Each structure stands twice: as structure tokens, then as C-alpha cells.
Amino acid sequence: MDPDTACAIYRRLSKHYPIVGGRTNFIPFDNPFESLILTILSAQTTDRSVTAVRDALFSRYPTPEALAAASPAEVEPIIRTIGFHHAKAAYIVGTAQKIVESFGGEVPRTMDELRSLPGVGRKTANIVLSHAFGINIGIAVDTHVKRVSHRLGMTDSRNPDIIERDLMALLPEGTWGEVNYLLIRHGREICTARNPQHDACFLRDLCRYYAEEVRAKSP
């Protein structure tokens, strides 16, 4: 795909899924610490499940210091409805401890520092940098971004790191903070994993998947 086509896709997505108030997060948070912890918890879990435990978790552990003083066993019952809650309890307690011990109780603002925290990979770091600090040095690639960008023809890869580089090469830097949100919305609402809604899709004339897999097989 060429950059002009990618920008046309971005413009249509932006029009169809308007961003209100500049907020591109799906899970509400009040500060960078909450953004980080909630993003760790959201891996392979629905946003609804994470939002459901938010108040209980932060009413008991509102700061890195409070969470760092807890044990994973104390945290686990609060987040038990979340997938992989046992591992994630250890991750968020360990992350809080490192924030207190290594970063003076403040959530770090660089990719490398964030990735030094337990349970934080590049996708999580990209999300926190963008949502909590307005720093967009990359594009978070989750399962929706991976599927939609591949179907559209914005990438030929299934590797998240390569997909991120492909998207960054196609789209202006000023769009990077919105691309994750827009592709997720499209992946959830129209370009679903099963039975994508081709008739409702406003991108089908630009979509490689539609051209190759659907239109080509039409009688």
C-alpha cells in the first residue's frame, strides 16, 4: 500500500469514529499510574472486565507506594474476574515496587524505562505513553490492529513489531496517537474476526481482503 491510500483510510476512519475530547482510551483512568496498571491488566481481557475492577483496586491501592506494600496474594482476589489474574497480580505489584524503588514513585516516560517494568511490553508502553503523557513514538498493535491492518493491505506481516513499523512508515507522525483507537473501533464494530460486515464497510473499495477474498469469489 502507498501512503496516499493509507492516509485516505485514516481520514475515513477519523470521520466515522470521531474522537471526542482527544481521548483515545477505552478504559477510564485518572492519572498515569492508573493508566499503566489498567493497561497491564487489559492484556487478553475485555475492557469491561478491567473497568469493573478499577474502583475496588484503586480505592484500596491508590498510589504506587500503596500497591508496592501489598502482596500479590492480597491483590489477586480484587482482580480475580480478569483473565490470568494470578500472573497479573504479581506483575502489577512488581511494577509498583519498581516504580517506587527506581523511579521515585513516578511512572516513567520513556519506552525503555516502561519496558523495564514487570508485565510491560512494547504495546503496553506505547499505550501508556500515548494515553497518559501524550507521547506518540509508535503505534500499539493489538489483535484488532493486527487483523484490520493486514486485511486492508497496510502490512504483509503478522509480527506486531513489523506491523508497527509498516504503519509508521505509511502514516504521518501526527496520526500515530489515533491509529490504534481507530483500527480497534473498526475491528470491533465492522471488521470483526468472524463474519466481517462487508456491506457496511466504508473502506471496502480500499481493502485488499475484500478485493481478493470476497469480490474475486463473487459470481
JSON list of C-alpha atoms in Angstrom, two decimals:
[
{"chain": "A", "resi": 1, "resn": "MET", "atom": "CA", "xyz": [0.00, 0.00, 0.00]},
{"chain": "A", "resi": 2, "resn": "ASP", "atom": "CA", "xyz": [1.15, 3.54, -0.69]},
{"chain": "A", "resi": 3, "resn": "PRO", "atom": "CA", "xyz": [1.00, 6.42, 1.83]},
{"chain": "A", "resi": 4, "resn": "ASP", "atom": "CA", "xyz": [-1.77, 8.23, -0.06]},
{"chain": "A", "resi": 5, "resn": "THR", "atom": "CA", "xyz": [-4.09, 5.24, 0.27]},
{"chain": "A", "resi": 6, "resn": "ALA", "atom": "CA", "xyz": [-3.17, 4.81, 3.93]},
{"chain": "A", "resi": 7, "resn": "CYS", "atom": "CA", "xyz": [-3.98, 8.46, 4.59]},
{"chain": "A", "resi": 8, "resn": "ALA", "atom": "CA", "xyz": [-7.31, 8.07, 2.79]},
{"chain": "A", "resi": 9, "resn": "ILE", "atom": "CA", "xyz": [-8.10, 5.16, 5.10]},
{"chain": "A", "resi": 10, "resn": "TYR", "atom": "CA", "xyz": [-7.14, 7.25, 8.13]},
{"chain": "A", "resi": 11, "resn": "ARG", "atom": "CA", "xyz": [-9.38, 10.12, 7.03]},
{"chain": "A", "resi": 12, "resn": "ARG", "atom": "CA", "xyz": [-12.39, 7.85, 6.56]},
{"chain": "A", "resi": 13, "resn": "LEU", "atom": "CA", "xyz": [-11.81, 6.16, 9.92]},
{"chain": "A", "resi": 14, "resn": "SER", "atom": "CA", "xyz": [-11.49, 9.54, 11.64]},
{"chain": "A", "resi": 15, "resn": "LYS", "atom": "CA", "xyz": [-14.76, 10.70, 10.12]},
{"chain": "A", "resi": 16, "resn": "HIS", "atom": "CA", "xyz": [-16.64, 7.53, 11.02]},
{"chain": "A", "resi": 17, "resn": "TYR", "atom": "CA", "xyz": [-15.23, 7.21, 14.56]},
{"chain": "A", "resi": 18, "resn": "PRO", "atom": "CA", "xyz": [-14.83, 10.80, 15.80]},
{"chain": "A", "resi": 19, "resn": "ILE", "atom": "CA", "xyz": [-12.54, 11.22, 18.79]},
{"chain": "A", "resi": 20, "resn": "VAL", "atom": "CA", "xyz": [-14.27, 13.23, 21.50]},
{"chain": "A", "resi": 21, "resn": "GLY", "atom": "CA", "xyz": [-12.13, 15.47, 23.66]},
{"chain": "A", "resi": 22, "resn": "GLY", "atom": "CA", "xyz": [-8.93, 13.98, 22.32]},
{"chain": "A", "resi": 23, "resn": "ARG", "atom": "CA", "xyz": [-9.37, 10.86, 24.47]},
{"chain": "A", "resi": 24, "resn": "THR", "atom": "CA", "xyz": [-8.45, 7.62, 22.71]},
{"chain": "A", "resi": 25, "resn": "ASN", "atom": "CA", "xyz": [-8.52, 5.34, 25.76]},
{"chain": "A", "resi": 26, "resn": "PHE", "atom": "CA", "xyz": [-11.23, 2.71, 26.15]},
{"chain": "A", "resi": 27, "resn": "ILE", "atom": "CA", "xyz": [-10.74, 2.25, 29.91]},
{"chain": "A", "resi": 28, "resn": "PRO", "atom": "CA", "xyz": [-11.14, 5.37, 32.12]},
{"chain": "A", "resi": 29, "resn": "PHE", "atom": "CA", "xyz": [-8.21, 6.44, 34.30]},
{"chain": "A", "resi": 30, "resn": "ASP", "atom": "CA", "xyz": [-7.35, 9.42, 36.47]},
{"chain": "A", "resi": 31, "resn": "ASN", "atom": "CA", "xyz": [-3.54, 9.51, 36.35]},
{"chain": "A", "resi": 32, "resn": "PRO", "atom": "CA", "xyz": [-0.52, 7.81, 34.73]},
{"chain": "A", "resi": 33, "resn": "PHE", "atom": "CA", "xyz": [-0.29, 5.19, 37.49]},
{"chain": "A", "resi": 34, "resn": "GLU", "atom": "CA", "xyz": [-3.86, 4.07, 36.86]},
{"chain": "A", "resi": 35, "resn": "SER", "atom": "CA", "xyz": [-3.28, 4.08, 33.10]},
{"chain": "A", "resi": 36, "resn": "LEU", "atom": "CA", "xyz": [-0.26, 1.82, 33.48]},
{"chain": "A", "resi": 37, "resn": "ILE", "atom": "CA", "xyz": [-1.84, -0.66, 35.89]},
{"chain": "A", "resi": 38, "resn": "LEU", "atom": "CA", "xyz": [-5.08, -0.89, 33.92]},
{"chain": "A", "resi": 39, "resn": "THR", "atom": "CA", "xyz": [-3.21, -1.41, 30.66]},
{"chain": "A", "resi": 40, "resn": "ILE", "atom": "CA", "xyz": [-1.23, -4.29, 32.19]},
{"chain": "A", "resi": 41, "resn": "LEU", "atom": "CA", "xyz": [-4.48, -5.83, 33.38]},
{"chain": "A", "resi": 42, "resn": "SER", "atom": "CA", "xyz": [-6.16, -5.40, 29.98]},
{"chain": "A", "resi": 43, "resn": "ALA", "atom": "CA", "xyz": [-3.93, -7.88, 28.15]},
{"chain": "A", "resi": 44, "resn": "GLN", "atom": "CA", "xyz": [-6.07, -10.72, 26.73]},
{"chain": "A", "resi": 45, "resn": "THR", "atom": "CA", "xyz": [-9.04, -9.40, 28.72]},
{"chain": "A", "resi": 46, "resn": "THR", "atom": "CA", "xyz": [-12.07, -7.31, 27.82]},
{"chain": "A", "resi": 47, "resn": "ASP", "atom": "CA", "xyz": [-12.12, -3.62, 28.66]},
{"chain": "A", "resi": 48, "resn": "ARG", "atom": "CA", "xyz": [-15.39, -4.21, 30.50]},
{"chain": "A", "resi": 49, "resn": "SER", "atom": "CA", "xyz": [-13.75, -6.71, 32.85]},
{"chain": "A", "resi": 50, "resn": "VAL", "atom": "CA", "xyz": [-10.92, -4.33, 33.65]},
{"chain": "A", "resi": 51, "resn": "THR", "atom": "CA", "xyz": [-13.24, -1.35, 34.16]},
{"chain": "A", "resi": 52, "resn": "ALA", "atom": "CA", "xyz": [-15.32, -3.46, 36.56]},
{"chain": "A", "resi": 53, "resn": "VAL", "atom": "CA", "xyz": [-12.41, -3.91, 38.99]},
{"chain": "A", "resi": 54, "resn": "ARG", "atom": "CA", "xyz": [-10.97, -0.40, 38.65]},
{"chain": "A", "resi": 55, "resn": "ASP", "atom": "CA", "xyz": [-12.74, 1.27, 41.56]},
{"chain": "A", "resi": 56, "resn": "ALA", "atom": "CA", "xyz": [-12.14, -1.56, 44.03]},
{"chain": "A", "resi": 57, "resn": "LEU", "atom": "CA", "xyz": [-8.47, -1.81, 43.10]},
{"chain": "A", "resi": 58, "resn": "PHE", "atom": "CA", "xyz": [-7.63, 1.88, 43.34]},
{"chain": "A", "resi": 59, "resn": "SER", "atom": "CA", "xyz": [-9.77, 2.61, 46.36]},
{"chain": "A", "resi": 60, "resn": "ARG", "atom": "CA", "xyz": [-7.53, 0.16, 48.24]},
{"chain": "A", "resi": 61, "resn": "TYR", "atom": "CA", "xyz": [-4.26, 0.87, 46.39]},
{"chain": "A", "resi": 62, "resn": "PRO", "atom": "CA", "xyz": [-4.46, 4.46, 45.09]},
{"chain": "A", "resi": 63, "resn": "THR", "atom": "CA", "xyz": [-0.71, 5.05, 44.73]},
{"chain": "A", "resi": 64, "resn": "PRO", "atom": "CA", "xyz": [2.40, 3.13, 43.66]},
{"chain": "A", "resi": 65, "resn": "GLU", "atom": "CA", "xyz": [3.51, 3.13, 47.29]},
{"chain": "A", "resi": 66, "resn": "ALA", "atom": "CA", "xyz": [0.28, 1.53, 48.48]},
{"chain": "A", "resi": 67, "resn": "LEU", "atom": "CA", "xyz": [0.34, -1.18, 45.81]},
{"chain": "A", "resi": 68, "resn": "ALA", "atom": "CA", "xyz": [4.07, -1.81, 46.35]},
{"chain": "A", "resi": 69, "resn": "ALA", "atom": "CA", "xyz": [3.39, -2.57, 50.01]},
{"chain": "A", "resi": 70, "resn": "ALA", "atom": "CA", "xyz": [0.83, -5.26, 49.11]},
{"chain": "A", "resi": 71, "resn": "SER", "atom": "CA", "xyz": [1.44, -8.88, 48.25]},
{"chain": "A", "resi": 72, "resn": "PRO", "atom": "CA", "xyz": [0.15, -10.47, 45.06]},
{"chain": "A", "resi": 73, "resn": "ALA", "atom": "CA", "xyz": [-1.99, -12.74, 47.23]},
{"chain": "A", "resi": 74, "resn": "GLU", "atom": "CA", "xyz": [-3.74, -9.68, 48.67]},
{"chain": "A", "resi": 75, "resn": "VAL", "atom": "CA", "xyz": [-4.36, -8.15, 45.25]},
{"chain": "A", "resi": 76, "resn": "GLU", "atom": "CA", "xyz": [-5.46, -11.31, 43.48]},
{"chain": "A", "resi": 77, "resn": "PRO", "atom": "CA", "xyz": [-9.00, -11.54, 44.96]},
{"chain": "A", "resi": 78, "resn": "ILE", "atom": "CA", "xyz": [-9.76, -8.00, 43.74]},
{"chain": "A", "resi": 79, "resn": "ILE", "atom": "CA", "xyz": [-8.88, -8.83, 40.13]},
{"chain": "A", "resi": 80, "resn": "ARG", "atom": "CA", "xyz": [-9.99, -12.49, 40.12]},
{"chain": "A", "resi": 81, "resn": "THR", "atom": "CA", "xyz": [-12.57, -11.87, 37.37]},
{"chain": "A", "resi": 82, "resn": "ILE", "atom": "CA", "xyz": [-9.78, -10.85, 34.98]},
{"chain": "A", "resi": 83, "resn": "GLY", "atom": "CA", "xyz": [-8.03, -13.37, 32.77]},
{"chain": "A", "resi": 84, "resn": "PHE", "atom": "CA", "xyz": [-4.61, -14.52, 34.01]},
{"chain": "A", "resi": 85, "resn": "HIS", "atom": "CA", "xyz": [-5.29, -12.77, 37.31]},
{"chain": "A", "resi": 86, "resn": "HIS", "atom": "CA", "xyz": [-2.64, -14.75, 39.20]},
{"chain": "A", "resi": 87, "resn": "ALA", "atom": "CA", "xyz": [0.20, -13.63, 36.93]},
{"chain": "A", "resi": 88, "resn": "LYS", "atom": "CA", "xyz": [-1.18, -10.10, 36.61]},
{"chain": "A", "resi": 89, "resn": "ALA", "atom": "CA", "xyz": [-1.36, -9.63, 40.38]},
{"chain": "A", "resi": 90, "resn": "ALA", "atom": "CA", "xyz": [2.36, -10.36, 40.52]},
{"chain": "A", "resi": 91, "resn": "TYR", "atom": "CA", "xyz": [3.02, -8.05, 37.57]},
{"chain": "A", "resi": 92, "resn": "ILE", "atom": "CA", "xyz": [1.23, -5.01, 38.99]},
{"chain": "A", "resi": 93, "resn": "VAL", "atom": "CA", "xyz": [2.71, -5.40, 42.47]},
{"chain": "A", "resi": 94, "resn": "GLY", "atom": "CA", "xyz": [6.18, -5.84, 40.97]},
{"chain": "A", "resi": 95, "resn": "THR", "atom": "CA", "xyz": [5.63, -2.84, 38.71]},
{"chain": "A", "resi": 96, "resn": "ALA", "atom": "CA", "xyz": [4.58, -0.67, 41.65]},
{"chain": "A", "resi": 97, "resn": "GLN", "atom": "CA", "xyz": [7.62, -1.78, 43.63]},
{"chain": "A", "resi": 98, "resn": "LYS", "atom": "CA", "xyz": [10.00, -0.90, 40.80]},
{"chain": "A", "resi": 99, "resn": "ILE", "atom": "CA", "xyz": [8.32, 2.48, 40.28]},
{"chain": "A", "resi": 100, "resn": "VAL", "atom": "CA", "xyz": [8.90, 3.27, 43.96]},
{"chain": "A", "resi": 101, "resn": "GLU", "atom": "CA", "xyz": [12.40, 1.86, 44.13]},
{"chain": "A", "resi": 102, "resn": "SER", "atom": "CA", "xyz": [13.80, 3.00, 40.78]},
{"chain": "A", "resi": 103, "resn": "PHE", "atom": "CA", "xyz": [11.69, 5.97, 39.64]},
{"chain": "A", "resi": 104, "resn": "GLY", "atom": "CA", "xyz": [10.88, 7.89, 42.80]},
{"chain": "A", "resi": 105, "resn": "GLY", "atom": "CA", "xyz": [7.24, 6.87, 42.79]},
{"chain": "A", "resi": 106, "resn": "GLU", "atom": "CA", "xyz": [6.58, 8.38, 39.35]},
{"chain": "A", "resi": 107, "resn": "VAL", "atom": "CA", "xyz": [5.57, 6.42, 36.27]},
{"chain": "A", "resi": 108, "resn": "PRO", "atom": "CA", "xyz": [8.47, 6.67, 33.80]},
{"chain": "A", "resi": 109, "resn": "ARG", "atom": "CA", "xyz": [8.01, 8.48, 30.49]},
{"chain": "A", "resi": 110, "resn": "THR", "atom": "CA", "xyz": [10.32, 6.59, 28.16]},
{"chain": "A", "resi": 111, "resn": "MET", "atom": "CA", "xyz": [9.86, 3.39, 26.19]},
{"chain": "A", "resi": 112, "resn": "ASP", "atom": "CA", "xyz": [12.94, 1.69, 27.65]},
{"chain": "A", "resi": 113, "resn": "GLU", "atom": "CA", "xyz": [12.09, 2.58, 31.24]},
{"chain": "A", "resi": 114, "resn": "LEU", "atom": "CA", "xyz": [8.50, 1.44, 30.89]},
{"chain": "A", "resi": 115, "resn": "ARG", "atom": "CA", "xyz": [9.60, -1.83, 29.32]},
{"chain": "A", "resi": 116, "resn": "SER", "atom": "CA", "xyz": [11.83, -2.50, 32.32]},
{"chain": "A", "resi": 117, "resn": "LEU", "atom": "CA", "xyz": [8.68, -2.91, 34.43]},
{"chain": "A", "resi": 118, "resn": "PRO", "atom": "CA", "xyz": [7.16, -6.37, 35.01]},
{"chain": "A", "resi": 119, "resn": "GLY", "atom": "CA", "xyz": [4.40, -7.22, 32.56]},
{"chain": "A", "resi": 120, "resn": "VAL", "atom": "CA", "xyz": [5.14, -4.27, 30.26]},
{"chain": "A", "resi": 121, "resn": "GLY", "atom": "CA", "xyz": [5.96, -4.91, 26.61]},
{"chain": "A", "resi": 122, "resn": "ARG", "atom": "CA", "xyz": [6.13, -2.53, 23.69]},
{"chain": "A", "resi": 123, "resn": "LYS", "atom": "CA", "xyz": [2.35, -2.46, 23.14]},
{"chain": "A", "resi": 124, "resn": "THR", "atom": "CA", "xyz": [1.62, -1.58, 26.77]},
{"chain": "A", "resi": 125, "resn": "ALA", "atom": "CA", "xyz": [4.38, 1.04, 26.80]},
{"chain": "A", "resi": 126, "resn": "ASN", "atom": "CA", "xyz": [3.05, 2.65, 23.62]},
{"chain": "A", "resi": 127, "resn": "ILE", "atom": "CA", "xyz": [-0.45, 2.84, 25.08]},
{"chain": "A", "resi": 128, "resn": "VAL", "atom": "CA", "xyz": [0.71, 4.38, 28.37]},
{"chain": "A", "resi": 129, "resn": "LEU", "atom": "CA", "xyz": [2.98, 6.91, 26.66]},
{"chain": "A", "resi": 130, "resn": "SER", "atom": "CA", "xyz": [0.16, 7.98, 24.37]},
{"chain": "A", "resi": 131, "resn": "HIS", "atom": "CA", "xyz": [-2.78, 7.95, 26.77]},
{"chain": "A", "resi": 132, "resn": "ALA", "atom": "CA", "xyz": [-1.10, 9.14, 29.95]},
{"chain": "A", "resi": 133, "resn": "PHE", "atom": "CA", "xyz": [1.52, 11.53, 28.58]},
{"chain": "A", "resi": 134, "resn": "GLY", "atom": "CA", "xyz": [0.52, 12.40, 25.02]},
{"chain": "A", "resi": 135, "resn": "ILE", "atom": "CA", "xyz": [3.82, 10.99, 23.77]},
{"chain": "A", "resi": 136, "resn": "ASN", "atom": "CA", "xyz": [3.45, 9.13, 20.47]},
{"chain": "A", "resi": 137, "resn": "ILE", "atom": "CA", "xyz": [6.66, 7.45, 19.37]},
{"chain": "A", "resi": 138, "resn": "GLY", "atom": "CA", "xyz": [4.94, 4.39, 17.96]},
{"chain": "A", "resi": 139, "resn": "ILE", "atom": "CA", "xyz": [1.62, 2.63, 17.36]},
{"chain": "A", "resi": 140, "resn": "ALA", "atom": "CA", "xyz": [0.31, -0.02, 19.73]},
{"chain": "A", "resi": 141, "resn": "VAL", "atom": "CA", "xyz": [-0.54, -3.22, 17.87]},
{"chain": "A", "resi": 142, "resn": "ASP", "atom": "CA", "xyz": [-3.15, -5.46, 19.44]},
{"chain": "A", "resi": 143, "resn": "THR", "atom": "CA", "xyz": [-5.20, -8.24, 17.90]},
{"chain": "A", "resi": 144, "resn": "HIS", "atom": "CA", "xyz": [-7.65, -5.82, 16.22]},
{"chain": "A", "resi": 145, "resn": "VAL", "atom": "CA", "xyz": [-4.92, -3.59, 14.79]},
{"chain": "A", "resi": 146, "resn": "LYS", "atom": "CA", "xyz": [-3.10, -6.67, 13.56]},
{"chain": "A", "resi": 147, "resn": "ARG", "atom": "CA", "xyz": [-6.16, -8.12, 11.82]},
{"chain": "A", "resi": 148, "resn": "VAL", "atom": "CA", "xyz": [-7.53, -4.91, 10.31]},
{"chain": "A", "resi": 149, "resn": "SER", "atom": "CA", "xyz": [-4.21, -3.55, 9.06]},
{"chain": "A", "resi": 150, "resn": "HIS", "atom": "CA", "xyz": [-3.39, -6.89, 7.44]},
{"chain": "A", "resi": 151, "resn": "ARG", "atom": "CA", "xyz": [-6.79, -7.19, 5.79]},
{"chain": "A", "resi": 152, "resn": "LEU", "atom": "CA", "xyz": [-6.61, -3.66, 4.45]},
{"chain": "A", "resi": 153, "resn": "GLY", "atom": "CA", "xyz": [-3.17, -4.33, 2.99]},
{"chain": "A", "resi": 154, "resn": "MET", "atom": "CA", "xyz": [-1.29, -1.87, 5.19]},
{"chain": "A", "resi": 155, "resn": "THR", "atom": "CA", "xyz": [1.12, -4.66, 6.10]},
{"chain": "A", "resi": 156, "resn": "ASP", "atom": "CA", "xyz": [2.04, -8.13, 4.89]},
{"chain": "A", "resi": 157, "resn": "SER", "atom": "CA", "xyz": [3.32, -9.21, 8.30]},
{"chain": "A", "resi": 158, "resn": "ARG", "atom": "CA", "xyz": [1.74, -10.94, 11.28]},
{"chain": "A", "resi": 159, "resn": "ASN", "atom": "CA", "xyz": [4.54, -9.77, 13.58]},
{"chain": "A", "resi": 160, "resn": "PRO", "atom": "CA", "xyz": [3.43, -6.86, 15.82]},
{"chain": "A", "resi": 161, "resn": "ASP", "atom": "CA", "xyz": [6.80, -5.09, 15.68]},
{"chain": "A", "resi": 162, "resn": "ILE", "atom": "CA", "xyz": [6.90, -5.23, 11.89]},
{"chain": "A", "resi": 163, "resn": "ILE", "atom": "CA", "xyz": [3.25, -4.18, 11.63]},
{"chain": "A", "resi": 164, "resn": "GLU", "atom": "CA", "xyz": [4.01, -1.17, 13.82]},
{"chain": "A", "resi": 165, "resn": "ARG", "atom": "CA", "xyz": [6.94, -0.16, 11.59]},
{"chain": "A", "resi": 166, "resn": "ASP", "atom": "CA", "xyz": [4.82, -0.60, 8.45]},
{"chain": "A", "resi": 167, "resn": "LEU", "atom": "CA", "xyz": [2.03, 1.60, 9.84]},
{"chain": "A", "resi": 168, "resn": "MET", "atom": "CA", "xyz": [4.51, 4.25, 10.99]},
{"chain": "A", "resi": 169, "resn": "ALA", "atom": "CA", "xyz": [6.06, 4.32, 7.51]},
{"chain": "A", "resi": 170, "resn": "LEU", "atom": "CA", "xyz": [2.66, 4.79, 5.85]},
{"chain": "A", "resi": 171, "resn": "LEU", "atom": "CA", "xyz": [1.09, 7.40, 8.14]},
{"chain": "A", "resi": 172, "resn": "PRO", "atom": "CA", "xyz": [2.24, 10.85, 9.29]},
{"chain": "A", "resi": 173, "resn": "GLU", "atom": "CA", "xyz": [3.59, 11.01, 12.84]},
{"chain": "A", "resi": 174, "resn": "GLY", "atom": "CA", "xyz": [0.76, 13.31, 13.87]},
{"chain": "A", "resi": 175, "resn": "THR", "atom": "CA", "xyz": [-1.73, 10.49, 13.34]},
{"chain": "A", "resi": 176, "resn": "TRP", "atom": "CA", "xyz": [0.04, 7.82, 15.37]},
{"chain": "A", "resi": 177, "resn": "GLY", "atom": "CA", "xyz": [-1.76, 8.61, 18.61]},
{"chain": "A", "resi": 178, "resn": "GLU", "atom": "CA", "xyz": [-5.15, 7.95, 16.98]},
{"chain": "A", "resi": 179, "resn": "VAL", "atom": "CA", "xyz": [-4.43, 4.98, 14.73]},
{"chain": "A", "resi": 180, "resn": "ASN", "atom": "CA", "xyz": [-4.66, 2.33, 17.45]},
{"chain": "A", "resi": 181, "resn": "TYR", "atom": "CA", "xyz": [-8.04, 3.66, 18.63]},
{"chain": "A", "resi": 182, "resn": "LEU", "atom": "CA", "xyz": [-9.45, 3.93, 15.10]},
{"chain": "A", "resi": 183, "resn": "LEU", "atom": "CA", "xyz": [-8.39, 0.46, 13.97]},
{"chain": "A", "resi": 184, "resn": "ILE", "atom": "CA", "xyz": [-9.68, -1.09, 17.21]},
{"chain": "A", "resi": 185, "resn": "ARG", "atom": "CA", "xyz": [-13.06, 0.58, 16.75]},
{"chain": "A", "resi": 186, "resn": "HIS", "atom": "CA", "xyz": [-13.25, -0.68, 13.17]},
{"chain": "A", "resi": 187, "resn": "GLY", "atom": "CA", "xyz": [-12.15, -4.16, 14.21]},
{"chain": "A", "resi": 188, "resn": "ARG", "atom": "CA", "xyz": [-14.76, -4.35, 16.95]},
{"chain": "A", "resi": 189, "resn": "GLU", "atom": "CA", "xyz": [-17.67, -2.88, 15.04]},
{"chain": "A", "resi": 190, "resn": "ILE", "atom": "CA", "xyz": [-17.26, -3.82, 11.37]},
{"chain": "A", "resi": 191, "resn": "CYS", "atom": "CA", "xyz": [-14.07, -5.73, 10.54]},
{"chain": "A", "resi": 192, "resn": "THR", "atom": "CA", "xyz": [-14.70, -8.45, 13.10]},
{"chain": "A", "resi": 193, "resn": "ALA", "atom": "CA", "xyz": [-12.64, -11.62, 13.28]},
{"chain": "A", "resi": 194, "resn": "ARG", "atom": "CA", "xyz": [-15.59, -13.72, 12.20]},
{"chain": "A", "resi": 195, "resn": "ASN", "atom": "CA", "xyz": [-18.14, -12.62, 9.63]},
{"chain": "A", "resi": 196, "resn": "PRO", "atom": "CA", "xyz": [-16.84, -9.12, 8.90]},
{"chain": "A", "resi": 197, "resn": "GLN", "atom": "CA", "xyz": [-19.61, -6.78, 7.77]},
{"chain": "A", "resi": 198, "resn": "HIS", "atom": "CA", "xyz": [-18.52, -6.12, 4.19]},
{"chain": "A", "resi": 199, "resn": "ASP", "atom": "CA", "xyz": [-21.79, -4.46, 3.18]},
{"chain": "A", "resi": 200, "resn": "ALA", "atom": "CA", "xyz": [-21.44, -1.92, 6.00]},
{"chain": "A", "resi": 201, "resn": "CYS", "atom": "CA", "xyz": [-17.74, -1.28, 5.49]},
{"chain": "A", "resi": 202, "resn": "PHE", "atom": "CA", "xyz": [-16.86, 2.19, 4.21]},
{"chain": "A", "resi": 203, "resn": "LEU", "atom": "CA", "xyz": [-13.32, 1.02, 3.39]},
{"chain": "A", "resi": 204, "resn": "ARG", "atom": "CA", "xyz": [-14.12, -1.92, 1.14]},
{"chain": "A", "resi": 205, "resn": "ASP", "atom": "CA", "xyz": [-13.07, -0.13, -2.05]},
{"chain": "A", "resi": 206, "resn": "LEU", "atom": "CA", "xyz": [-9.61, 0.30, -0.50]},
{"chain": "A", "resi": 207, "resn": "CYS", "atom": "CA", "xyz": [-9.43, -3.12, 1.14]},
{"chain": "A", "resi": 208, "resn": "ARG", "atom": "CA", "xyz": [-7.15, -5.87, -0.12]},
{"chain": "A", "resi": 209, "resn": "TYR", "atom": "CA", "xyz": [-9.07, -8.58, 1.73]},
{"chain": "A", "resi": 210, "resn": "TYR", "atom": "CA", "xyz": [-12.36, -7.54, 0.18]},
{"chain": "A", "resi": 211, "resn": "ALA", "atom": "CA", "xyz": [-10.84, -7.42, -3.30]},
{"chain": "A", "resi": 212, "resn": "GLU", "atom": "CA", "xyz": [-9.04, -10.75, -3.03]},
{"chain": "A", "resi": 213, "resn": "GLU", "atom": "CA", "xyz": [-11.29, -12.87, -0.84]},
{"chain": "A", "resi": 214, "resn": "VAL", "atom": "CA", "xyz": [-14.79, -11.54, -1.36]},
{"chain": "A", "resi": 215, "resn": "ARG", "atom": "CA", "xyz": [-15.21, -9.70, -4.64]},
{"chain": "A", "resi": 216, "resn": "ALA", "atom": "CA", "xyz": [-13.00, -12.16, -6.51]},
{"chain": "A", "resi": 217, "resn": "LYS", "atom": "CA", "xyz": [-15.20, -15.05, -5.40]},
{"chain": "A", "resi": 218, "resn": "SER", "atom": "CA", "xyz": [-18.46, -13.34, -6.31]},
{"chain": "A", "resi": 219, "resn": "PRO", "atom": "CA", "xyz": [-20.32, -14.92, -9.27]}
]
